Coordinates of C-alpha atoms in Angstrom, one line a residue:
Chain A
M1 CA 23.3 -10.1 -13.0
N2 CA 23.2 -10.9 -9.4
V3 CA 19.5 -11.1 -8.8
L4 CA 17.6 -11.0 -5.5
W5 CA 14.1 -12.3 -6.1
I6 CA 11.5 -11.5 -3.4
L7 CA 8.4 -13.6 -3.7
A8 CA 5.2 -13.1 -1.7
H9 CA 2.6 -15.8 -2.4
P10 CA 1.2 -18.4 0.0
E11 CA 0.8 -21.2 -2.6
P12 CA 3.7 -22.7 -4.6
R13 CA 1.1 -24.3 -6.9
S14 CA -0.2 -20.9 -7.9
L15 CA 0.4 -18.9 -11.1
N16 CA 2.9 -16.9 -9.0
G17 CA 4.7 -20.0 -8.0
F18 CA 4.9 -21.2 -11.6
L19 CA 6.1 -17.9 -12.9
A20 CA 8.8 -17.6 -10.2
G21 CA 10.2 -21.0 -11.1
E22 CA 10.2 -20.2 -14.8
G23 CA 11.8 -16.8 -14.4
Q24 CA 14.5 -18.0 -12.0
R25 CA 15.3 -21.0 -14.3
A26 CA 15.6 -18.7 -17.3
L27 CA 18.0 -16.3 -15.5
R28 CA 20.2 -19.2 -14.2
A29 CA 20.3 -20.8 -17.7
E30 CA 21.9 -17.6 -18.9
G31 CA 24.5 -17.6 -16.2
H32 CA 23.0 -15.1 -13.8
E33 CA 23.1 -15.6 -10.1
V34 CA 19.6 -15.7 -8.4
E35 CA 19.1 -15.6 -4.7
V36 CA 15.5 -16.1 -3.6
S37 CA 13.6 -14.8 -0.6
D38 CA 10.4 -16.7 -0.7
L39 CA 8.7 -14.9 2.2
Y40 CA 6.0 -17.5 2.9
A41 CA 8.4 -20.4 2.7
M42 CA 10.7 -18.5 5.1
G43 CA 7.9 -17.7 7.6
W44 CA 9.0 -14.1 7.3
N45 CA 7.8 -11.9 10.2
P46 CA 6.4 -8.8 8.7
V47 CA 5.6 -6.9 11.9
V48 CA 7.9 -4.0 12.9
D49 CA 8.8 -4.4 16.6
A50 CA 11.4 -3.3 19.1
A51 CA 13.1 -6.7 19.0
G52 CA 14.0 -6.4 15.3
Y53 CA 16.2 -3.4 16.0
G54 CA 17.5 -4.6 19.4
H55 CA 15.6 -1.8 21.0
D56 CA 15.1 -1.9 24.8
P57 CA 11.3 -2.2 25.2
A58 CA 11.5 -0.2 28.5
E59 CA 12.3 2.8 26.4
R60 CA 9.8 4.5 24.1
F61 CA 10.1 2.9 20.7
Q62 CA 10.5 5.5 17.9
V63 CA 10.7 3.3 14.9
A64 CA 13.0 5.2 12.4
A65 CA 15.4 6.3 15.1
A66 CA 15.5 2.8 16.7
A67 CA 16.1 1.1 13.4
K68 CA 19.0 3.5 12.5
R69 CA 20.5 3.1 15.9
G70 CA 20.2 -0.7 15.8
Y71 CA 21.7 -0.8 12.4
G72 CA 24.6 1.3 13.4
S73 CA 25.4 -0.7 16.6
G74 CA 25.0 -4.1 14.9
A75 CA 21.9 -4.9 17.0
L76 CA 19.5 -5.8 14.2
S77 CA 17.9 -9.2 14.4
A78 CA 19.4 -12.0 12.3
D79 CA 16.4 -12.1 9.9
I80 CA 16.7 -8.4 9.0
R81 CA 20.5 -8.6 8.7
G82 CA 20.1 -11.6 6.4
E83 CA 17.9 -9.8 4.0
Q84 CA 20.2 -6.7 4.0
E85 CA 23.1 -9.0 3.1
K86 CA 21.2 -10.4 0.2
I87 CA 20.4 -6.9 -1.0
D88 CA 24.0 -5.9 -0.7
R89 CA 25.1 -8.9 -2.8
A90 CA 22.5 -8.1 -5.5
D91 CA 22.7 -5.7 -8.4
T92 CA 19.1 -6.4 -9.4
I93 CA 15.9 -6.8 -7.2
V94 CA 12.8 -8.5 -8.5
V95 CA 9.7 -8.1 -6.4
Q96 CA 7.0 -10.5 -7.3
F97 CA 3.5 -10.5 -5.7
P98 CA -0.2 -10.7 -6.3
L99 CA -1.9 -7.2 -6.0
W100 CA -4.0 -7.4 -2.9
W101 CA -6.2 -4.4 -2.0
F102 CA -4.2 -2.5 -4.7
G103 CA -1.0 -2.9 -2.8
L104 CA 1.5 -5.4 -1.4
P105 CA 0.5 -8.5 0.5
A106 CA 1.2 -7.8 4.2
I107 CA 4.1 -10.2 4.4
L108 CA 5.8 -8.2 1.6
K109 CA 4.9 -4.8 3.0
G110 CA 6.5 -5.9 6.2
W111 CA 9.7 -6.9 4.4
F112 CA 10.1 -3.3 3.4
D113 CA 8.8 -1.9 6.7
R114 CA 11.5 -3.9 8.6
V115 CA 14.4 -4.2 6.2
W116 CA 14.3 -1.0 4.2
H117 CA 14.9 1.3 7.2
Q118 CA 16.5 4.7 7.8
G119 CA 20.3 4.4 7.8
Y120 CA 20.3 1.4 5.5
A121 CA 18.1 2.4 2.5
Y122 CA 18.0 6.2 2.9
G123 CA 18.9 9.0 5.2
L124 CA 21.7 11.4 6.0
R125 CA 25.1 10.7 4.5
G126 CA 28.4 12.4 4.0
P127 CA 30.3 15.2 5.7
G128 CA 27.8 17.7 4.4
G129 CA 25.1 15.5 6.0
E130 CA 22.7 15.9 3.0
W131 CA 19.5 13.8 3.0
L132 CA 19.7 11.1 0.3
G133 CA 16.6 9.9 -1.4
Y134 CA 14.7 9.7 -4.7
G135 CA 17.4 8.5 -7.0
D136 CA 20.2 9.2 -4.6
G137 CA 19.4 6.7 -1.8
F138 CA 21.9 4.3 -0.3
L139 CA 20.9 1.5 -2.8
A140 CA 21.9 3.6 -5.9
G141 CA 23.4 1.5 -8.6
K142 CA 20.9 -1.3 -8.3
R143 CA 17.9 -2.0 -10.6
A144 CA 14.5 -3.1 -9.4
M145 CA 11.5 -4.5 -11.2
A146 CA 8.0 -5.5 -9.9
V147 CA 6.3 -8.6 -11.3
V148 CA 2.6 -8.3 -10.4
T149 CA -0.5 -10.5 -10.9
M150 CA -3.9 -8.9 -10.8
G151 CA -7.2 -10.5 -10.5
G152 CA -9.2 -8.1 -12.7
P153 CA -8.9 -7.6 -16.4
A154 CA -6.4 -5.0 -17.8
W155 CA -9.0 -2.3 -18.5
F156 CA -10.0 -2.1 -14.8
Y157 CA -6.4 -0.9 -14.2
G158 CA -6.2 1.4 -17.3
E159 CA -5.7 5.1 -17.1
R160 CA -9.5 5.6 -16.9
G161 CA -10.4 2.2 -15.4
I162 CA -12.3 2.0 -12.2
H163 CA -9.5 0.6 -10.0
G164 CA -7.2 3.5 -11.0
S165 CA -4.2 3.2 -13.3
V166 CA -1.8 0.5 -12.1
G167 CA 1.2 2.7 -12.6
E168 CA -0.3 5.1 -10.0
L169 CA -1.4 2.3 -7.7
L170 CA 2.2 1.0 -7.7
F171 CA 3.6 4.5 -7.1
P172 CA 4.2 4.0 -3.3
L173 CA 6.3 0.9 -4.1
Q174 CA 8.0 2.0 -7.3
H175 CA 8.6 5.7 -6.6
G176 CA 8.2 6.0 -2.8
T177 CA 10.2 2.9 -1.8
L178 CA 12.4 1.5 -4.6
F179 CA 13.3 4.8 -6.3
Y180 CA 13.5 6.6 -3.0
A181 CA 16.3 4.2 -1.9
G182 CA 18.1 5.0 -5.2
A183 CA 17.2 2.0 -7.4
E184 CA 16.5 2.4 -11.1
V185 CA 13.0 1.1 -11.3
L186 CA 12.1 -0.7 -14.6
P187 CA 8.5 -0.8 -15.9
P188 CA 6.6 -3.5 -14.1
V189 CA 5.7 -6.9 -15.6
L190 CA 2.0 -7.0 -15.2
F191 CA -0.3 -10.0 -15.5
P192 CA -3.9 -8.8 -15.3
G193 CA -6.8 -11.3 -15.4
A194 CA -4.7 -13.8 -13.5
D195 CA -7.6 -15.4 -11.7
R196 CA -8.9 -16.8 -15.0
F197 CA -5.7 -17.8 -16.6
T198 CA -5.7 -20.9 -18.8
P199 CA -2.6 -23.1 -19.1
E200 CA -1.9 -21.3 -22.4
D201 CA -2.2 -17.9 -20.8
A202 CA 0.3 -19.1 -18.1
G203 CA 2.7 -20.2 -20.8
N204 CA 2.5 -16.9 -22.6
A205 CA 3.0 -15.1 -19.3
A206 CA 6.1 -17.2 -18.6
K207 CA 7.5 -16.3 -22.0
E208 CA 6.9 -12.6 -21.5
L209 CA 8.5 -12.8 -18.0
R210 CA 11.6 -14.6 -19.3
E211 CA 12.0 -12.0 -22.0
R212 CA 11.6 -9.1 -19.6
L213 CA 14.0 -10.6 -17.1
L214 CA 16.8 -11.2 -19.6
A215 CA 16.3 -7.7 -21.0
I216 CA 16.8 -6.0 -17.6
P217 CA 20.3 -4.6 -18.3
D218 CA 19.0 -3.0 -21.5
T219 CA 15.6 -1.7 -20.3
E220 CA 15.0 2.0 -19.8
P221 CA 13.9 2.8 -16.2
I222 CA 10.8 4.6 -15.4
P223 CA 11.8 8.3 -15.8
Y224 CA 11.1 9.5 -12.3
R225 CA 12.5 12.9 -11.4
K226 CA 15.5 12.9 -9.1
Q227 CA 15.3 14.8 -5.8
N228 CA 18.4 16.8 -6.7
G229 CA 17.8 16.9 -10.4
G230 CA 16.7 20.5 -10.5
D231 CA 12.9 19.9 -10.9
Y232 CA 12.1 20.4 -7.2
D233 CA 12.6 23.5 -5.2
E234 CA 14.3 23.7 -1.8
R235 CA 11.1 22.4 -0.1
F236 CA 10.9 19.4 -2.5
V237 CA 7.9 20.8 -4.4
L238 CA 7.9 20.8 -8.2
R239 CA 9.1 24.1 -9.5
P240 CA 6.3 26.2 -11.1
D241 CA 7.9 25.8 -14.5
V242 CA 8.0 22.0 -14.3
A243 CA 4.9 20.4 -15.8
P244 CA 3.0 23.6 -14.9
G245 CA -0.5 23.0 -13.6
S246 CA -0.1 19.2 -13.4
T247 CA -1.0 17.8 -10.0
G248 CA -1.3 14.0 -10.3
L249 CA 1.3 11.4 -9.4
G250 CA 2.3 11.4 -13.1
A251 CA 3.8 14.9 -12.7
H252 CA 6.8 13.2 -11.0
L253 CA 7.8 11.7 -14.4
I254 CA 10.4 13.6 -16.4
T255 CA 8.2 12.8 -19.5
C256 CA 5.4 15.0 -18.0
T257 CA 5.9 18.3 -19.7
T258 CA 2.4 19.3 -20.3
T259 CA 1.4 22.8 -19.5
R260 CA -2.0 21.6 -18.4
G261 CA -3.5 18.2 -17.9
S262 CA -2.7 15.0 -16.3
C263 CA 0.3 12.9 -17.3
Chain B
M1 CA -22.3 6.2 16.8
N2 CA -21.0 2.7 17.2
V3 CA -17.3 3.1 16.4
L4 CA -14.8 0.4 15.5
W5 CA -11.3 1.9 16.0
I6 CA -8.5 0.1 14.3
L7 CA -5.1 1.2 15.6
A8 CA -1.7 0.1 14.1
H9 CA 1.2 1.4 16.1
P10 CA 3.8 -0.6 18.1
E11 CA 4.3 2.0 20.8
P12 CA 1.5 3.1 23.2
R13 CA 3.7 6.0 24.3
S14 CA 3.8 7.4 20.8
L15 CA 1.8 10.3 19.3
N16 CA -0.5 7.7 17.8
G17 CA -1.1 6.1 21.2
F18 CA -1.8 9.6 22.7
L19 CA -4.2 10.5 19.9
A20 CA -6.0 7.2 20.1
G21 CA -6.6 7.7 23.8
E22 CA -7.8 11.3 23.3
G23 CA -10.1 10.4 20.4
Q24 CA -11.7 7.4 22.1
R25 CA -12.2 9.4 25.3
A26 CA -13.9 12.2 23.4
L27 CA -16.3 9.8 21.6
R28 CA -17.2 8.0 24.8
A29 CA -17.8 11.3 26.7
E30 CA -20.4 12.2 24.1
G31 CA -22.2 8.8 24.6
H32 CA -20.8 7.0 21.6
E33 CA -19.8 3.3 21.8
V34 CA -16.2 2.6 20.9
E35 CA -14.7 -0.8 20.3
V36 CA -11.0 -0.9 19.7
S37 CA -8.8 -3.3 17.7
D38 CA -5.3 -2.4 18.8
L39 CA -3.5 -4.7 16.4
Y40 CA -0.1 -4.6 18.1
A41 CA -1.6 -5.2 21.5
M42 CA -3.7 -8.1 20.1
G43 CA -0.7 -9.7 18.5
W44 CA -2.7 -9.7 15.2
N45 CA -1.5 -12.1 12.6
P46 CA -1.4 -10.2 9.3
V47 CA -0.4 -13.1 7.1
V48 CA -3.0 -14.6 4.8
D49 CA -2.8 -18.4 5.1
A50 CA -4.9 -21.5 4.5
A51 CA -5.6 -21.9 8.2
G52 CA -7.4 -18.6 8.5
Y53 CA -10.1 -19.8 6.1
G54 CA -10.2 -23.5 7.2
H55 CA -8.7 -24.5 3.9
D56 CA -7.2 -28.0 3.5
P57 CA -3.5 -27.4 2.9
A58 CA -3.4 -30.5 0.7
E59 CA -5.5 -28.7 -1.8
R60 CA -4.2 -25.8 -3.9
F61 CA -4.9 -22.6 -2.0
Q62 CA -6.7 -20.0 -4.2
V63 CA -7.1 -17.2 -1.8
A64 CA -10.3 -15.4 -2.8
A65 CA -12.2 -18.6 -3.4
A66 CA -10.9 -20.2 -0.2
A67 CA -11.9 -17.2 1.9
K68 CA -15.4 -17.0 0.4
R69 CA -15.9 -20.8 0.9
G70 CA -14.5 -20.7 4.5
Y71 CA -16.8 -17.8 5.3
G72 CA -19.9 -19.5 3.8
S73 CA -19.2 -22.7 5.7
G74 CA -18.3 -21.1 9.0
A75 CA -14.7 -22.3 8.8
L76 CA -13.0 -18.9 9.4
S77 CA -10.5 -18.8 12.2
A78 CA -11.7 -17.2 15.4
D79 CA -9.5 -14.1 15.0
I80 CA -11.0 -13.3 11.6
R81 CA -14.5 -14.0 12.7
G82 CA -14.0 -11.8 15.8
E83 CA -13.0 -8.8 13.6
Q84 CA -15.9 -9.3 11.3
E85 CA -18.3 -9.3 14.3
K86 CA -16.8 -6.0 15.4
I87 CA -17.3 -4.6 11.9
D88 CA -20.9 -5.8 11.9
R89 CA -21.6 -4.1 15.2
A90 CA -20.1 -0.8 14.0
D91 CA -21.7 1.9 11.9
T92 CA -18.4 3.8 11.8
I93 CA -14.8 2.6 11.3
V94 CA -11.8 4.7 12.2
V95 CA -8.5 3.4 10.8
Q96 CA -5.5 5.0 12.5
F97 CA -1.9 4.4 11.5
P98 CA 1.5 6.0 10.8
L99 CA 2.1 6.2 7.0
W100 CA 5.0 3.7 6.4
W101 CA 6.4 3.6 2.9
F102 CA 3.4 5.6 1.7
G103 CA 1.0 2.9 2.8
L104 CA -0.3 0.9 5.7
P105 CA 2.0 -0.8 8.3
A106 CA 2.1 -4.5 7.5
I107 CA 0.0 -5.4 10.5
L108 CA -2.8 -3.3 9.3
K109 CA -2.5 -4.2 5.6
G110 CA -2.9 -7.8 6.8
W111 CA -6.0 -6.9 8.7
F112 CA -7.6 -6.0 5.4
D113 CA -6.0 -8.8 3.5
R114 CA -7.4 -11.4 5.9
V115 CA -10.7 -9.9 7.2
W116 CA -12.0 -7.9 4.2
H117 CA -12.4 -10.9 1.9
Q118 CA -14.7 -11.8 -1.0
G119 CA -18.1 -12.9 0.2
Y120 CA -17.8 -10.7 3.3
A121 CA -16.9 -7.2 2.1
Y122 CA -17.7 -7.5 -1.6
G123 CA -18.6 -9.9 -4.3
L124 CA -21.7 -11.4 -5.9
R125 CA -25.1 -10.9 -4.3
G126 CA -28.7 -11.3 -5.0
P127 CA -30.7 -13.4 -7.4
G128 CA -29.4 -11.4 -10.3
G129 CA -26.0 -12.2 -9.1
E130 CA -24.6 -8.8 -9.8
W131 CA -21.1 -7.9 -8.6
L132 CA -21.2 -5.4 -5.7
G133 CA -18.4 -3.0 -5.2
Y134 CA -17.4 0.7 -5.2
G135 CA -20.2 2.2 -3.1
D136 CA -22.4 -0.9 -3.3
G137 CA -20.3 -3.4 -1.4
F138 CA -21.5 -5.5 1.5
L139 CA -20.6 -2.9 4.1
A140 CA -22.8 -0.2 2.6
G141 CA -24.3 2.1 5.2
K142 CA -21.1 2.4 7.3
R143 CA -18.9 5.4 7.4
A144 CA -15.1 5.2 7.5
M145 CA -12.3 7.6 8.2
A146 CA -8.5 7.3 8.2
V147 CA -6.4 9.1 10.8
V148 CA -2.8 9.2 9.6
T149 CA 0.5 10.5 11.0
M150 CA 3.2 11.3 8.5
G151 CA 6.9 11.9 9.2
G152 CA 7.6 14.6 6.5
P153 CA 6.1 18.1 6.4
A154 CA 2.8 18.7 4.7
W155 CA 4.3 20.2 1.5
F156 CA 6.1 16.9 0.8
Y157 CA 2.6 15.4 0.4
G158 CA 1.0 18.3 -1.4
E159 CA -0.4 18.1 -4.9
R160 CA 3.0 18.9 -6.3
G161 CA 5.1 17.6 -3.4
I162 CA 7.8 15.0 -4.0
H163 CA 6.1 12.2 -2.2
G164 CA 2.9 12.6 -4.3
S165 CA -0.3 13.9 -3.0
V166 CA -1.5 12.2 0.1
G167 CA -5.0 11.8 -1.3
E168 CA -3.6 9.8 -4.1
L169 CA -1.3 7.8 -1.9
L170 CA -4.3 6.8 0.2
F171 CA -6.4 5.9 -2.8
P172 CA -5.8 2.2 -2.5
L173 CA -7.1 2.3 1.1
Q174 CA -9.8 4.9 0.8
H175 CA -11.2 4.1 -2.7
G176 CA -9.9 0.6 -3.4
T177 CA -10.7 -0.9 0.0
L178 CA -13.1 1.1 2.1
F179 CA -15.3 2.6 -0.7
Y180 CA -15.0 -0.7 -2.6
A181 CA -16.7 -2.4 0.3
G182 CA -19.5 0.2 0.3
A183 CA -18.4 2.5 3.1
E184 CA -18.8 6.2 2.8
V185 CA -15.3 7.5 3.2
L186 CA -14.8 10.8 5.0
P187 CA -11.8 13.0 4.2
P188 CA -8.8 11.8 6.3
V189 CA -7.5 13.4 9.4
L190 CA -3.8 14.0 8.5
F191 CA -0.9 14.9 10.9
P192 CA 2.2 15.6 8.8
G193 CA 5.4 16.5 10.4
A194 CA 4.6 14.1 13.2
D195 CA 8.2 13.1 13.9
R196 CA 9.0 16.6 15.2
F197 CA 5.8 17.3 17.1
T198 CA 6.1 19.4 20.3
P199 CA 3.7 18.7 23.2
E200 CA 1.8 21.8 22.0
D201 CA 1.6 20.3 18.5
A202 CA 0.2 17.1 20.0
G203 CA -2.4 19.0 22.0
N204 CA -3.5 20.9 18.8
A205 CA -3.7 17.6 17.0
A206 CA -5.8 16.0 19.7
K207 CA -8.2 19.0 19.5
E208 CA -8.5 18.7 15.7
L209 CA -9.0 14.9 16.0
R210 CA -11.7 15.3 18.6
E211 CA -13.6 17.8 16.5
R212 CA -13.3 15.6 13.4
L213 CA -14.5 12.6 15.2
L214 CA -17.6 14.3 16.8
A215 CA -18.4 15.7 13.3
I216 CA -18.4 12.3 11.6
P217 CA -22.2 12.2 11.2
D218 CA -22.3 15.6 9.5
T219 CA -19.2 15.3 7.4
E220 CA -19.5 15.0 3.6
P221 CA -17.8 11.9 2.3
I222 CA -15.1 12.0 -0.4
P223 CA -17.2 12.1 -3.6
Y224 CA -15.9 9.0 -5.3
R225 CA -18.0 7.9 -8.3
K226 CA -20.1 4.8 -7.7
Q227 CA -19.6 1.7 -9.8
N228 CA -23.2 1.8 -10.9
G229 CA -23.8 5.5 -10.8
G230 CA -23.7 6.0 -14.6
D231 CA -20.1 7.3 -14.9
Y232 CA -18.5 4.0 -15.9
D233 CA -19.3 1.9 -19.0
E234 CA -20.0 -1.8 -19.0
R235 CA -16.3 -2.5 -18.7
F236 CA -16.0 -0.2 -15.7
V237 CA -14.0 2.4 -17.6
L238 CA -15.0 6.1 -17.3
R239 CA -17.3 7.0 -20.1
P240 CA -15.7 9.3 -22.7
D241 CA -17.9 12.3 -21.6
V242 CA -17.0 12.0 -17.9
A243 CA -14.0 14.2 -17.1
P244 CA -12.9 13.9 -20.7
G245 CA -9.1 13.6 -21.1
S246 CA -8.4 13.2 -17.4
T247 CA -6.4 10.2 -16.5
G248 CA -5.1 10.5 -13.0
L249 CA -6.7 8.9 -9.9
G250 CA -8.5 12.1 -9.3
A251 CA -10.7 11.4 -12.3
H252 CA -12.7 9.0 -10.1
L253 CA -14.0 11.9 -8.0
I254 CA -17.5 13.2 -9.0
T255 CA -16.0 16.7 -8.6
C256 CA -13.6 16.1 -11.5
T257 CA -15.4 17.6 -14.5
T258 CA -12.5 19.2 -16.2
T259 CA -12.4 18.8 -20.0
R260 CA -8.6 18.5 -19.7
G261 CA -6.1 18.4 -16.9
S262 CA -5.7 16.6 -13.7
C263 CA -8.1 16.7 -10.9

């Protein structure tokens, strides 16, 4: 594998720092290439602005259009281009972060906001000019996997836990961002209860992470429905006969076939 | 009302800039106080770091603990303190943003990451030392409302639309962040199809926004279940008799009483 590993944690001496080191070492020991974007160490700028896309600030800044234009004309800033070159070299993307406010730390959210733009990760393509996304995005052929530490215990994030099910909390990242761009998204590696980890817990976590990383080529992706797979109508709404009556985020999984109820 | 209006858009000449101006003007015309945090105009730093909490970088940086300690000792950076003082003065918080990658722009995510920390927005309180959150957080008594523009048409974000239902996409913000801190969260003001708005569409949007803003005191909040309202067991998992069989994010709404199916 050629792995791009995106890490978003401010403290190298953290559980996240430890797991990143262990995971990257395990991959390299098996002969895989690993390139790392340690966003804190890089001082990554997460704020979308006109400068990143070479947009003239005297003109009204329409983000998606400006990004696409800047990409097409080679006007992207060096930091955005550098990340895109790393993505292009990779066949596998690992996204590692602590779950903050049930989502990505800002520095990581802004990596996607800036790098993963229209024209590069998704959009119109081909002579027919069809819109590519959800399984058919520009990054098709890559695999992606999230590695997530969470402060609370696992049952807070269970399917009836108070925080909401972690699979649904990660839907904007896994479905809306990674799968949208065409990646095959593997089930996440989750470490709940991370704020009370003992050294033994950390060792067990590292072992689980190493196993999950080395198994990436053989792991079944999350079975999200493809945009053009026949499950959505021409308005990209689930056809009435697909998981009829189901309305939650889980309905976008191929495995959701219930005639009533949540998936 | 004393309104704190958080705005996260890079372009004042955008639809978001227009709506912010119209909404704030309408509130002031009716005698309400409006304080604005225009995050782009302020050059807000969205990246959690040791400096924000006066944490000694020689010591391992454990984010939640460092934030709580920095808050208690008065060591928070001036920018974080300034935002907390604005929140303290407000009884109503408006959070306005374009939906980017089905979540908050990084600059806004990092406003919550940095400002909305343990010890200030949620955590242990009182002699009994109970953990406050989900309707009982430290910001109880305030109302909050999201104002969101979305690029795609409304049906993409419907309950069976390909992006997932917007209410569930906003769950991390509305339930996990605002309600967690104790705010009563009003139904969001949503503007789908924003990237193709005509001037007439924008005028209609401004009218709807003005009406929603002035109706804040009389609007029913989203009926999320309270942590200590009797619906969760001692592990904060929904009791078996509450919305039995329901597993989606919608199960955390009091209105979800189905014996099977998604809510």
